[in-house]
Coordinates of C-alpha atoms in Angstrom, one line a residue:
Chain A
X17 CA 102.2 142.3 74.4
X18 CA 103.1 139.3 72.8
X19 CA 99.7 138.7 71.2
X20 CA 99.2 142.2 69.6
X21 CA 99.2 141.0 66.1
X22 CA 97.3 138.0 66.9
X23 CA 93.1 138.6 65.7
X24 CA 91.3 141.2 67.7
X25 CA 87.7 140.4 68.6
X26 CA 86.8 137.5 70.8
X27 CA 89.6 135.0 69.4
X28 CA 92.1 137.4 70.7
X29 CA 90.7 137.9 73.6
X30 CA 90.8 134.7 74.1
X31 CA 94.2 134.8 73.4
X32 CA 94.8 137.1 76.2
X33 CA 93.1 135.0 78.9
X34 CA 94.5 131.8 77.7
X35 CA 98.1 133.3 78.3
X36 CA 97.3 135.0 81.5
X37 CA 99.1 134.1 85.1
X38 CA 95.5 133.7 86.7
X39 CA 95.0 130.9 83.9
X40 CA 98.7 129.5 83.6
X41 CA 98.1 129.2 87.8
X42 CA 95.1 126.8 87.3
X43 CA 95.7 124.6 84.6
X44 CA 99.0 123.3 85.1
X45 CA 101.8 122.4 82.7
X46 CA 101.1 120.0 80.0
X47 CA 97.1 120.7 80.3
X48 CA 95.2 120.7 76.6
X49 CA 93.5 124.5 78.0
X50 CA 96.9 125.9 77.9
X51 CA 98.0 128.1 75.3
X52 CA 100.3 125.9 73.0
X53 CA 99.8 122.9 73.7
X54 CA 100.5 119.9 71.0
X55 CA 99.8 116.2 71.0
X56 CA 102.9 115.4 72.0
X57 CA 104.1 112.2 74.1
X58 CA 105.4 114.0 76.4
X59 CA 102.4 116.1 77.0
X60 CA 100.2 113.1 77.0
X61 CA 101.9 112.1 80.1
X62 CA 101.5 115.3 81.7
X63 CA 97.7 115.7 81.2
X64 CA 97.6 112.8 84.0
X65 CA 100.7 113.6 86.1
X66 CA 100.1 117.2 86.8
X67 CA 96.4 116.6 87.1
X68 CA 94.5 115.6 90.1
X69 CA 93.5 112.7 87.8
X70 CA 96.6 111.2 88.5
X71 CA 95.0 109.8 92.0
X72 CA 92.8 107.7 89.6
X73 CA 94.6 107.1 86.7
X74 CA 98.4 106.0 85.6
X75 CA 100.0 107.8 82.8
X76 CA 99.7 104.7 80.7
X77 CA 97.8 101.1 80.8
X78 CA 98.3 98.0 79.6
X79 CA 96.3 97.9 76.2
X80 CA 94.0 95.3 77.1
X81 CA 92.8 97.0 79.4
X82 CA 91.5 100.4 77.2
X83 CA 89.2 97.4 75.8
X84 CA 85.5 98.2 76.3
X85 CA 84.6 94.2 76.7
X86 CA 87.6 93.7 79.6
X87 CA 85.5 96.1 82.2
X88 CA 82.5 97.4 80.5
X89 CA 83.4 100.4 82.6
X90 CA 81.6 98.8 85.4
X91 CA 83.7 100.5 88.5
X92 CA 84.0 103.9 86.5
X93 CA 80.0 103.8 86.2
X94 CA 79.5 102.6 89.6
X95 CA 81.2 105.9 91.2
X96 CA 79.8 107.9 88.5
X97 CA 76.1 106.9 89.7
X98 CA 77.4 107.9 93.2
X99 CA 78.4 111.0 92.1
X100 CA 74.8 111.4 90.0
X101 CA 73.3 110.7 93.0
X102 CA 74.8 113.0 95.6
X103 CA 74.5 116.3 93.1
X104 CA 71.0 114.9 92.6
X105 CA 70.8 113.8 96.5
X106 CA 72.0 117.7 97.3
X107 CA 69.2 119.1 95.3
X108 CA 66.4 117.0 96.7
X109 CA 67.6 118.2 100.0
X110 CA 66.6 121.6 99.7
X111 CA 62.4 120.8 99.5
X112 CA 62.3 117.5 101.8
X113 CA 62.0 117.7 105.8
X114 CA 62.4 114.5 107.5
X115 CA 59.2 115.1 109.7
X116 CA 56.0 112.8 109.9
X117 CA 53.3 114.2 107.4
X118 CA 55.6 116.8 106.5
X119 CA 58.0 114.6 104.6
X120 CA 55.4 112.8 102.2
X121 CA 53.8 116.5 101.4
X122 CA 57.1 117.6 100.7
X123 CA 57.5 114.6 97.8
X124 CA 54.2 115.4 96.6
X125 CA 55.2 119.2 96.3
X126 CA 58.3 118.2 94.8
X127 CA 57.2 116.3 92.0
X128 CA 54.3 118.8 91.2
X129 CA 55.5 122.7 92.0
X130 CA 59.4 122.4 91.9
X131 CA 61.1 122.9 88.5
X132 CA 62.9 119.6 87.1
X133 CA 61.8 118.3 91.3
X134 CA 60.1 115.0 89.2
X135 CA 62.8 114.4 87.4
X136 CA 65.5 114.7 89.4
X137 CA 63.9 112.6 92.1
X138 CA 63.2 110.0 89.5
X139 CA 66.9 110.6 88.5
X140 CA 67.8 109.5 91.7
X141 CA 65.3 106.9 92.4
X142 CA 66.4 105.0 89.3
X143 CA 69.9 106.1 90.1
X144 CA 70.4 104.5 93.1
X145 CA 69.0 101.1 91.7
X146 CA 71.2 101.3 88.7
X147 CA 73.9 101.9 91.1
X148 CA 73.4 98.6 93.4
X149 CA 73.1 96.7 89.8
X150 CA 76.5 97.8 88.4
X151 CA 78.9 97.5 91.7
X152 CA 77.0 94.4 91.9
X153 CA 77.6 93.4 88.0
X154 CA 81.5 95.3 88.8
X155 CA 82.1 92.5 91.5
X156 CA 81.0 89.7 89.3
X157 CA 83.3 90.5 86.7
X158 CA 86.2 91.1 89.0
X159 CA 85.2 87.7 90.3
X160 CA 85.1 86.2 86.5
X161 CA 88.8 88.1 85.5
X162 CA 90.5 86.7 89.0
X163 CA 91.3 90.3 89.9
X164 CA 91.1 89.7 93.2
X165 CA 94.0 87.3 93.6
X166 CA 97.4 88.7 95.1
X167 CA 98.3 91.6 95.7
X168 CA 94.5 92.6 95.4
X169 CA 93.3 90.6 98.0
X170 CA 92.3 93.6 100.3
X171 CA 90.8 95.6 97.4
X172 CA 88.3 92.6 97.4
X173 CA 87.5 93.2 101.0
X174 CA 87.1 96.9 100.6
X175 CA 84.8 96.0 97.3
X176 CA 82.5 94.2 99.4
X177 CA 82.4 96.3 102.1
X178 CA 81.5 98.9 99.4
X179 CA 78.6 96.7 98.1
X180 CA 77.3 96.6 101.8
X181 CA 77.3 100.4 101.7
X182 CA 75.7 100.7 98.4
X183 CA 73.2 98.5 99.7
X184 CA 72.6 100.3 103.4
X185 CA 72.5 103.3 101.0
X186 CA 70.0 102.5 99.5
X187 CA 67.4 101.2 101.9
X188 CA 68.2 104.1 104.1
X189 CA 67.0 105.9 101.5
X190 CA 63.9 103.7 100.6
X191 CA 61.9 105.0 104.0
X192 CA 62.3 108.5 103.0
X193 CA 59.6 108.7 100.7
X194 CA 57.5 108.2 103.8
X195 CA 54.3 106.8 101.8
X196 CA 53.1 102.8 102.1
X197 CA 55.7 101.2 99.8
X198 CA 58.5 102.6 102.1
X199 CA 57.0 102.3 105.5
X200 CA 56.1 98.4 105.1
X201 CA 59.3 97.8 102.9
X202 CA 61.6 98.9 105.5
X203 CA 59.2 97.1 108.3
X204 CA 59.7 93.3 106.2
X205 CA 64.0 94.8 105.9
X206 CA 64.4 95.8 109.8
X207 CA 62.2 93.1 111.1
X208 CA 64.8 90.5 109.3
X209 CA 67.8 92.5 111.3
X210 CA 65.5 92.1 114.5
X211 CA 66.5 88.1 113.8
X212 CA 70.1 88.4 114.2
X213 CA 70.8 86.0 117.3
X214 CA 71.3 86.8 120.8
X215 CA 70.9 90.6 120.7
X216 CA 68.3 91.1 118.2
X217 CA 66.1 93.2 119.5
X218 CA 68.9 95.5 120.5
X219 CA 70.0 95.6 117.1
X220 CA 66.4 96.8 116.1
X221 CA 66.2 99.0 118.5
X222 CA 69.6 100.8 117.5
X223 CA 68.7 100.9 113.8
X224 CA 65.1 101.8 113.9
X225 CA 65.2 104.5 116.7
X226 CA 63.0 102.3 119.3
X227 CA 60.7 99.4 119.6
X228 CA 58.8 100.0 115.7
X229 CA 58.9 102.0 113.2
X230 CA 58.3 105.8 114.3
X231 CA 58.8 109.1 112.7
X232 CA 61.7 109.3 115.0
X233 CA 62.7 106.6 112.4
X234 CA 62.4 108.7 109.5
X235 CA 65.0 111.2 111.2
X236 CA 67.3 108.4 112.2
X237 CA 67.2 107.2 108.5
X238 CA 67.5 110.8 107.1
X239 CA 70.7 111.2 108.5
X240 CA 72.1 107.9 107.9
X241 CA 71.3 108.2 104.4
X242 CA 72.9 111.9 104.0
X243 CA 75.9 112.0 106.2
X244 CA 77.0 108.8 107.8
X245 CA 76.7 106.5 105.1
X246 CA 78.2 108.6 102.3
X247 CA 80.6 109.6 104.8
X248 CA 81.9 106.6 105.7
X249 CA 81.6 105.3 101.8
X250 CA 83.8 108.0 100.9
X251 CA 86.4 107.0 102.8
X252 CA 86.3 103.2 101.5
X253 CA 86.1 104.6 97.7
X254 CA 89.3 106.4 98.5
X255 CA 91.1 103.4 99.8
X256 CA 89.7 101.3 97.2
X257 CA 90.5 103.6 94.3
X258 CA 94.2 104.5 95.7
X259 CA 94.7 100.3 96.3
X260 CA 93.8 100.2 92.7
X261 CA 96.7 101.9 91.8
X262 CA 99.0 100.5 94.3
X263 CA 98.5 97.3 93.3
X264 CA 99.4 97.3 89.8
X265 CA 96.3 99.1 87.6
X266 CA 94.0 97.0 86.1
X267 CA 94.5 93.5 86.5
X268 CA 96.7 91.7 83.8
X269 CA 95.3 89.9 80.7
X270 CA 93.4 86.3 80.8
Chain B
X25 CA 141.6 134.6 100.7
X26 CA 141.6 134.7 104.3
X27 CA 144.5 133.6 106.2
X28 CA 144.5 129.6 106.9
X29 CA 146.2 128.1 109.8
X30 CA 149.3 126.3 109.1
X31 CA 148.5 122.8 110.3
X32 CA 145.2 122.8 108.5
X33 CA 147.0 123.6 105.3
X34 CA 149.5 120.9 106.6
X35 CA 146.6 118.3 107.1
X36 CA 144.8 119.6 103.8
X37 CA 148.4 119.1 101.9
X38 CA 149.0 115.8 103.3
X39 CA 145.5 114.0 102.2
X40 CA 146.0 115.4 98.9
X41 CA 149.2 114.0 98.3
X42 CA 148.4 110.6 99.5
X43 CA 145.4 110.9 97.4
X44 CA 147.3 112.3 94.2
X45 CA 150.4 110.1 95.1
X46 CA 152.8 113.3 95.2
X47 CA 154.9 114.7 97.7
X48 CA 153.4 116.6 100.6
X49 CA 155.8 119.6 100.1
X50 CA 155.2 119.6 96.7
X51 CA 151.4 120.2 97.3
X52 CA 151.8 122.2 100.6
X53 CA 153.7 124.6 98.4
X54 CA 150.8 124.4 95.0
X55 CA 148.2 125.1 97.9
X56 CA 150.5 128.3 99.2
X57 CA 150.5 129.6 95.8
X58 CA 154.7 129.9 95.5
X59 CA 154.8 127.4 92.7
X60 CA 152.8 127.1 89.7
X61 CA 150.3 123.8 89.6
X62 CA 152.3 120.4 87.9
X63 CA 150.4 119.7 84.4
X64 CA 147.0 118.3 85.1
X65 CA 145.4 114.6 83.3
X66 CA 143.5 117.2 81.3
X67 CA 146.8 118.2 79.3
X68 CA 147.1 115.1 78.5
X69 CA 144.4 114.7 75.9
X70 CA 146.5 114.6 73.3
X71 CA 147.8 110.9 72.8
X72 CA 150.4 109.8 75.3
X73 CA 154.0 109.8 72.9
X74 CA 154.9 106.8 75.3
X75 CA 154.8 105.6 78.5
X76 CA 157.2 103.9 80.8
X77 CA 155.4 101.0 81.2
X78 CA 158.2 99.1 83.2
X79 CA 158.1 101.9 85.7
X80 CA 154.3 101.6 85.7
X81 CA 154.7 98.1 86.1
X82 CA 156.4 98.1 89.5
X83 CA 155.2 101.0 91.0
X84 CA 151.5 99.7 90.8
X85 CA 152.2 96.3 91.1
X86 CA 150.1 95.1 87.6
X87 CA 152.4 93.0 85.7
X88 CA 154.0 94.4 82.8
X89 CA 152.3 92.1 79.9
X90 CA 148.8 93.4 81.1
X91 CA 149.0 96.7 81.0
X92 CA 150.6 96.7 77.6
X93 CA 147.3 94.5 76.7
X94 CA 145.4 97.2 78.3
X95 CA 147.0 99.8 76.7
X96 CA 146.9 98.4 73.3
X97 CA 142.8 97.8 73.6
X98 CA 142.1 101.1 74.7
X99 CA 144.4 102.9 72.0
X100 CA 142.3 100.1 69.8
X101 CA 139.0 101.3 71.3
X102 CA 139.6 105.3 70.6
X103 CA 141.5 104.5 67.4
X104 CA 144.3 105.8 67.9
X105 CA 147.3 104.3 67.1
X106 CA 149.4 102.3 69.8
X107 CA 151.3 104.5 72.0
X108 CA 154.5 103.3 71.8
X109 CA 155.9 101.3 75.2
X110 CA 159.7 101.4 75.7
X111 CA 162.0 101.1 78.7
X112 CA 163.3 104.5 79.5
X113 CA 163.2 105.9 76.0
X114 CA 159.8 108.0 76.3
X115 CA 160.6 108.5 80.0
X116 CA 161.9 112.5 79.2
X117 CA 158.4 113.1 77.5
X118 CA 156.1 110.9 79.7
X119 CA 156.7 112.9 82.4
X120 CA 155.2 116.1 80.6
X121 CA 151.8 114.4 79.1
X122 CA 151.7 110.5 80.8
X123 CA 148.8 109.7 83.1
X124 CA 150.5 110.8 87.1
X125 CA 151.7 107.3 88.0
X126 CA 154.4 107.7 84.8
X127 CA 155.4 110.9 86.9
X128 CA 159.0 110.6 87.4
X129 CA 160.3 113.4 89.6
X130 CA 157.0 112.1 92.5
X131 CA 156.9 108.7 92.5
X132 CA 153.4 107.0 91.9
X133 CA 153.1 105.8 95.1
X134 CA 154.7 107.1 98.4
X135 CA 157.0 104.9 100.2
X136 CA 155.3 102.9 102.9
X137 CA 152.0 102.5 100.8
X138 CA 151.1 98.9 99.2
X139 CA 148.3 99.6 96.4
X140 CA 146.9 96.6 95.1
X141 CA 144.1 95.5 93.0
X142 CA 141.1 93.0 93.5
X143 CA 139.6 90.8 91.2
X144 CA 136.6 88.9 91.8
X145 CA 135.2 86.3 89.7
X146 CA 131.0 87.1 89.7
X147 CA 129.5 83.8 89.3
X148 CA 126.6 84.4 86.4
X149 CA 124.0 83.1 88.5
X150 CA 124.8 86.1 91.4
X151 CA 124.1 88.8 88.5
X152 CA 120.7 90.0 88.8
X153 CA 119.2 90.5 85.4
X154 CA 116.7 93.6 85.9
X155 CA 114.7 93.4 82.4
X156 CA 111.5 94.9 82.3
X157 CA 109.1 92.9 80.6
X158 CA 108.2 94.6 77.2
X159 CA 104.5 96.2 78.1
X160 CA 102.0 96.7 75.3
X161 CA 100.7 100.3 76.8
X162 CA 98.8 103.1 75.8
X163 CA 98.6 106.4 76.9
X164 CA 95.6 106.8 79.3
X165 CA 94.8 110.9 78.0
X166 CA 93.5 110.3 75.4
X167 CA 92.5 106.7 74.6
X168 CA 91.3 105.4 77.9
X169 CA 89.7 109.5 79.0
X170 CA 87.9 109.2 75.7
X171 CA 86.3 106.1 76.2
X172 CA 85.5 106.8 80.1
X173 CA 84.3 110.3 79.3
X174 CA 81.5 108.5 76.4
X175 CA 80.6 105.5 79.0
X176 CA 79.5 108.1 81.4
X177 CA 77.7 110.2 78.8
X178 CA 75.6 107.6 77.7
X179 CA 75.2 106.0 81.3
X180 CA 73.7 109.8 82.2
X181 CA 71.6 109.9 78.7
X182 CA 70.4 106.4 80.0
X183 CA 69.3 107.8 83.1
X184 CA 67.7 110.8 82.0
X185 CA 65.9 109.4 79.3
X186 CA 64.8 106.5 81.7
X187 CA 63.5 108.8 84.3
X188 CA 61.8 111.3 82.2
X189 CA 60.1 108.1 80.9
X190 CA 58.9 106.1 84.0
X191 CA 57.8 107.3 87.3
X192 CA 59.1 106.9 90.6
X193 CA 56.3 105.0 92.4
X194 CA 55.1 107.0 95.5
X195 CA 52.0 105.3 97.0
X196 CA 49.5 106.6 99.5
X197 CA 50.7 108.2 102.8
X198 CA 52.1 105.7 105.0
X199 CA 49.6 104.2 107.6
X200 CA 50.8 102.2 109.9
X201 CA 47.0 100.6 110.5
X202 CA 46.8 99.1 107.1
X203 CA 49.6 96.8 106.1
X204 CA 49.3 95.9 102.2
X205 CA 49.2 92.2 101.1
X206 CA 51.7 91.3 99.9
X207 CA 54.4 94.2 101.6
X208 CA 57.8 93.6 100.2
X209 CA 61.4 94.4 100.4
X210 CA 63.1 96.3 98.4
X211 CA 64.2 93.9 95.3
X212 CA 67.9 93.7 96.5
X213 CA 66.3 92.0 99.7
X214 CA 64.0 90.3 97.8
X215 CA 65.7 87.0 98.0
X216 CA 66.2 87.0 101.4
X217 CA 62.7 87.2 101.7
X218 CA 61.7 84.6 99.4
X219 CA 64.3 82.3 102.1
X220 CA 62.4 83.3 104.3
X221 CA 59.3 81.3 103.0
X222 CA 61.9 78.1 103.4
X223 CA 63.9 78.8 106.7
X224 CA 63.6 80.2 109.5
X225 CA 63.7 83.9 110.1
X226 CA 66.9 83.8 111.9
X227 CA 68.7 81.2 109.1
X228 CA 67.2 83.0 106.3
X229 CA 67.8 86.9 107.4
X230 CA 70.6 86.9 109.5
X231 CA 73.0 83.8 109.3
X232 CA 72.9 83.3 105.7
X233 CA 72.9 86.7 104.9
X234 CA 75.9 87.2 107.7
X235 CA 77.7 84.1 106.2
X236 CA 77.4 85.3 102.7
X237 CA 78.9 88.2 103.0
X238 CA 81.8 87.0 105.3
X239 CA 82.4 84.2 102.6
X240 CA 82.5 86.8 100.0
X241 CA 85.1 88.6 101.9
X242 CA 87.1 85.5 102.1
X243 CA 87.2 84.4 98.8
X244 CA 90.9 85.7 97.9
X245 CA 92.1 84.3 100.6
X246 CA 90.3 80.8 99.9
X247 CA 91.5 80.5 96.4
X248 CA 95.0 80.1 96.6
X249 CA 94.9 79.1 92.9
X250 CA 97.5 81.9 91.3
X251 CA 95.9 81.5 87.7
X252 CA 93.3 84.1 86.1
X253 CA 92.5 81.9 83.4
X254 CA 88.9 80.6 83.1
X255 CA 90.4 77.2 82.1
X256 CA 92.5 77.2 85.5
X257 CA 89.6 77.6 88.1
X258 CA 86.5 75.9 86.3
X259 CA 85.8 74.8 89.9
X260 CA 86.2 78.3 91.3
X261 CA 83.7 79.8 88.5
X262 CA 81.2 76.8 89.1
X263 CA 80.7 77.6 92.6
X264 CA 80.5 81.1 92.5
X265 CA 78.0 81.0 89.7
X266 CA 76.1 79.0 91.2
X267 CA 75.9 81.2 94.0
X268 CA 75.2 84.4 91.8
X269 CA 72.3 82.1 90.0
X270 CA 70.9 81.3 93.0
X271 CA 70.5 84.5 94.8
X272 CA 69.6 85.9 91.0
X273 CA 66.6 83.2 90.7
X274 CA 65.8 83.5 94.2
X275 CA 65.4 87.4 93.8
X276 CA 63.1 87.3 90.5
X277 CA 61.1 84.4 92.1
X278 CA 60.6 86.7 95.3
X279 CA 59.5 89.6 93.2
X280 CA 57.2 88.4 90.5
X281 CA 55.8 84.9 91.6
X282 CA 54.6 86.2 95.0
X283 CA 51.4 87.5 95.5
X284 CA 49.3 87.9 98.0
X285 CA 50.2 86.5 101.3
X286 CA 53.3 86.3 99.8
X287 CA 52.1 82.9 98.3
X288 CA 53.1 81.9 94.8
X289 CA 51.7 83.1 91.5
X290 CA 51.7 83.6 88.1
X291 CA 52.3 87.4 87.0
X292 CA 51.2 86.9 83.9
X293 CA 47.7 85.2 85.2
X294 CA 47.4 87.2 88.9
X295 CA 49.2 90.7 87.8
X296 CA 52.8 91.8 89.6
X297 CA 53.0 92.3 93.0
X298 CA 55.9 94.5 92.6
X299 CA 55.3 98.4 93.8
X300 CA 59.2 99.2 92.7
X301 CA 58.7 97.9 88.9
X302 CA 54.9 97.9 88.9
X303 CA 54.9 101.4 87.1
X304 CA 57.0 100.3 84.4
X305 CA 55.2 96.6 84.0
X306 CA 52.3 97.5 83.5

């Protein structure tokens, strides 16, 4: 082999792997986990083009935009904290049933019996409010940089669509809890959509699973909160991400 | 080679030598292979001794003056010194090394076939100038990676630390017989509710709420105003902060100067009436 005279012990094994097919077949050419690779500019590009990061990212951007103060990272964040809270989300499914006393035992279990279950729900308690504060605090600065002028008009749209789904997100989530902050929280939040004119209570009836608040309501909710929504959220991130790069990057300087 | 059909050969021959400007039999024999192929451009890298440039002259139709100017910029252009351009003198060697049209034995053209040349004047205003603006870029692996890759660590180390720190609130089991005083939306709805002390239900949690967000939506397609600079679009800034103060003070008002009854009150003389923050207040 080629790497025979190369150190023996771990480094050359190392060697080994790092030169193997299986490896060479994962990390494509260009990647930094590749045996030889250099800082090159050529390889700079290819860390992005033959990564799946290239759905996110360009190869390059203008400089201003690199600078901390222009986004504060604000959209990056935001789907970050979506991600935090779907790995968290995933874990909390596996001690919480969505049944009437069964549901509020289960929290209490959680946050006494199940390792890391108190911090992870916290995790995702704070998460989630951390999350409606930066895609809020993302759309104010897009608003304040005029990044939502042509040819990102429909980005805009998606955005706010986005917000309405962080926001339905969350509250879905708020009843879930199933103790007296979430019930009468959610009773004040649904009895404002019971308002809406001409079909109200229909609309209440749809979202709340009948005419009050039920543990039939705490199912609805459940599955709103970890399929549909996220579901359909999914889908808008993709179009809003891939619309970011379609339309030109990050929007030009002030 | 396989055997090919006379008339093909015929047809192959012909559009060659109307392409080439030689004879068809000349070419129909080159393709049969019973005479040896005429000396190709490629022999003639050496520098052309001389060239007939009279003959030139009327077979292609380019006056005489020009392509001596052409031929003296390109011998100019490869530094080479000027060919020199006689009347028959060079004819007995141009015909070995000369570009094909000098050809004497084929003439340049066949008969029956007019070549000419077109010249166009391009106005400068029809020529498109494609410049790329000059981009001050950077390369996004590793600058903008690195700095993406440290926002979310600390963003995480923010979130653990906060969580380990403060407590999720989780209150008695929910009873639907017991309401508490005040019971309160989540914060993000919190100024909706706090319109709601003002308006009526419908205005304040459905039409506003409903018009809001549809005039959010709208808002590219309000501002026609093609500038990003704060100095452009004061008004455009004024309005929309305006709207983001409002719902902001509306929101804090809703969470921390309501009490009981939802009516107003100090949190620093009644306590907060706040189950999402109260953990961490107090």
């Amino acid at each position: 082999m080629a790497n025979g005279n190369k150190g023996g012990g771990m480094s050359g094994l190392l060697d080994h792997v790092r030169e193997s097919q299986v490896w060479n077949s994962i990390f494509r050419p260009g990647s930094p986990f590749r045996a030889g690779y250099s800082d090159s500019p050529r390889n700079r590009s290819y860390v992005i083009m033959n990564n799946v990061l290239y759905h996110l990212h360009p190869v390059k951007v203008k400089r201003h935009g690199v600078r901390l103060s222009y986004t504060l990272c604000l959209g990056g964040l935001s789907f970050f904290l979506f991600i935090v809270l779907t790995i968290t989300g995933i874990f909390l499914m596996f001690y919480y049933r969505p049944t009437s006393p069964q549901a509020y035992l289960d929290l209490q279990a959680l946050t006494t019996d199940v390792a890391f279950g108190n911090l992870v729900r916290n995790m995702h308690r704070w998460g989630a409010h951390l999350m409606v504060l930066s895609v809020f605090l993302h759309m104010a600065r897009v608003f304040y940089h005029g990044a939502y002028k042509p040819p990102r008009e429909f980005n805009w749209v998606v955005g706010v669509l986005l917000l309405l789904l962080t926001l339905l997100l969350s509250f879905t989530g708020y009843l879930l809890p199933w103790d007296q902050l979430a019930l009468w929280a959610v009773t004040v939040g649904s009895t404002m959509a019971s308002y809406t004119p001409v079909f109200g209570s229909q609309v209440s009836f749809v979202l709340i699973g009948g005419v009050q608040i039920t543990p039939d309501t705490l199912l609805r909710w459940y599955v709103l909160h970890v399929l549909f929504l996220p579901f359909i959220i999914t889908i808008f991130l993709a179009v809003h991400f891939w619309r970011v790069r379609k339309d030109g990057g990050i929007s030009g300087p002030l | 080679m396989a055997e090919i059909p006379e008339h093909i050969l015929r047809r192959s021959a012909e559009a060659r030598a109307k392409a080439e400007g030689r004879s068809v039999e000349e070419v129909l024999a080159e393709l049969k292979g019973e005479a040896p192929p005429p000396p190709t451009s490629a022999a003639s890298g050496a520098a052309p001794a001389g060239r007939d440039l009279a003959a030139e002259a009327e077979s292609s139709g380019v006056p005489q003056h020009l392509l001596e100017r052409a031929m003296r910029a390109r011998a100019k252009a490869e530094g080479k010194p000027v060919p020199a351009a006689g009347g028959g003198a060079a004819t007995a060697t141009a015909t070995a090394t000369a570009p094909k049209p000098a050809a004497a034995p084929a003439p340049a053209v066949p008969p029956g076939v007019r070549t000419q040349r077109l010249l166009t004047v391009v106005k400068a205003g029809a020529i498109q100038q494609v410049k790329r603006e000059p981009h001050d870029k950077v390369n996004v692996w590793p600058h903008l990676l690195a700095i993406e890759f440290v926002a979310l660590l600390a963003c995480l180390a923010f979130l653990i630390v906060l969580s380990i720190f403060l407590e999720a609130p989780l209150l008695e089991f929910a009873n639907f017989n017991e309401q508490p005083n005040p019971s309160k939306a989540p914060w993000y709805f919190l100024g909706l509710q706090e319109m709601l002390a003002y308006f009526d239900p419908q205005v304040a949690g459905v039409i506003i709420p409903g018009f809001g967000l549809a005039a959010l939506a709208m808002i590219p397609y309000v501002d026609k105003n093609p500038s990003v600079r704060p100095s452009d679009r004061k008004l455009a800034i004024m309005i929309f902060t305006f709207f983001i103060m409002a719902a902001a003070v509306l929101t804090i008002f809703g969470s921390f100067f309501r009490g009981p009854g939802f009516n107003f009150t100090y949190p620093w003389r009644d306590g907060i009436f706040f189950d999402d923050l109260k953990a961490i207040l107090e």
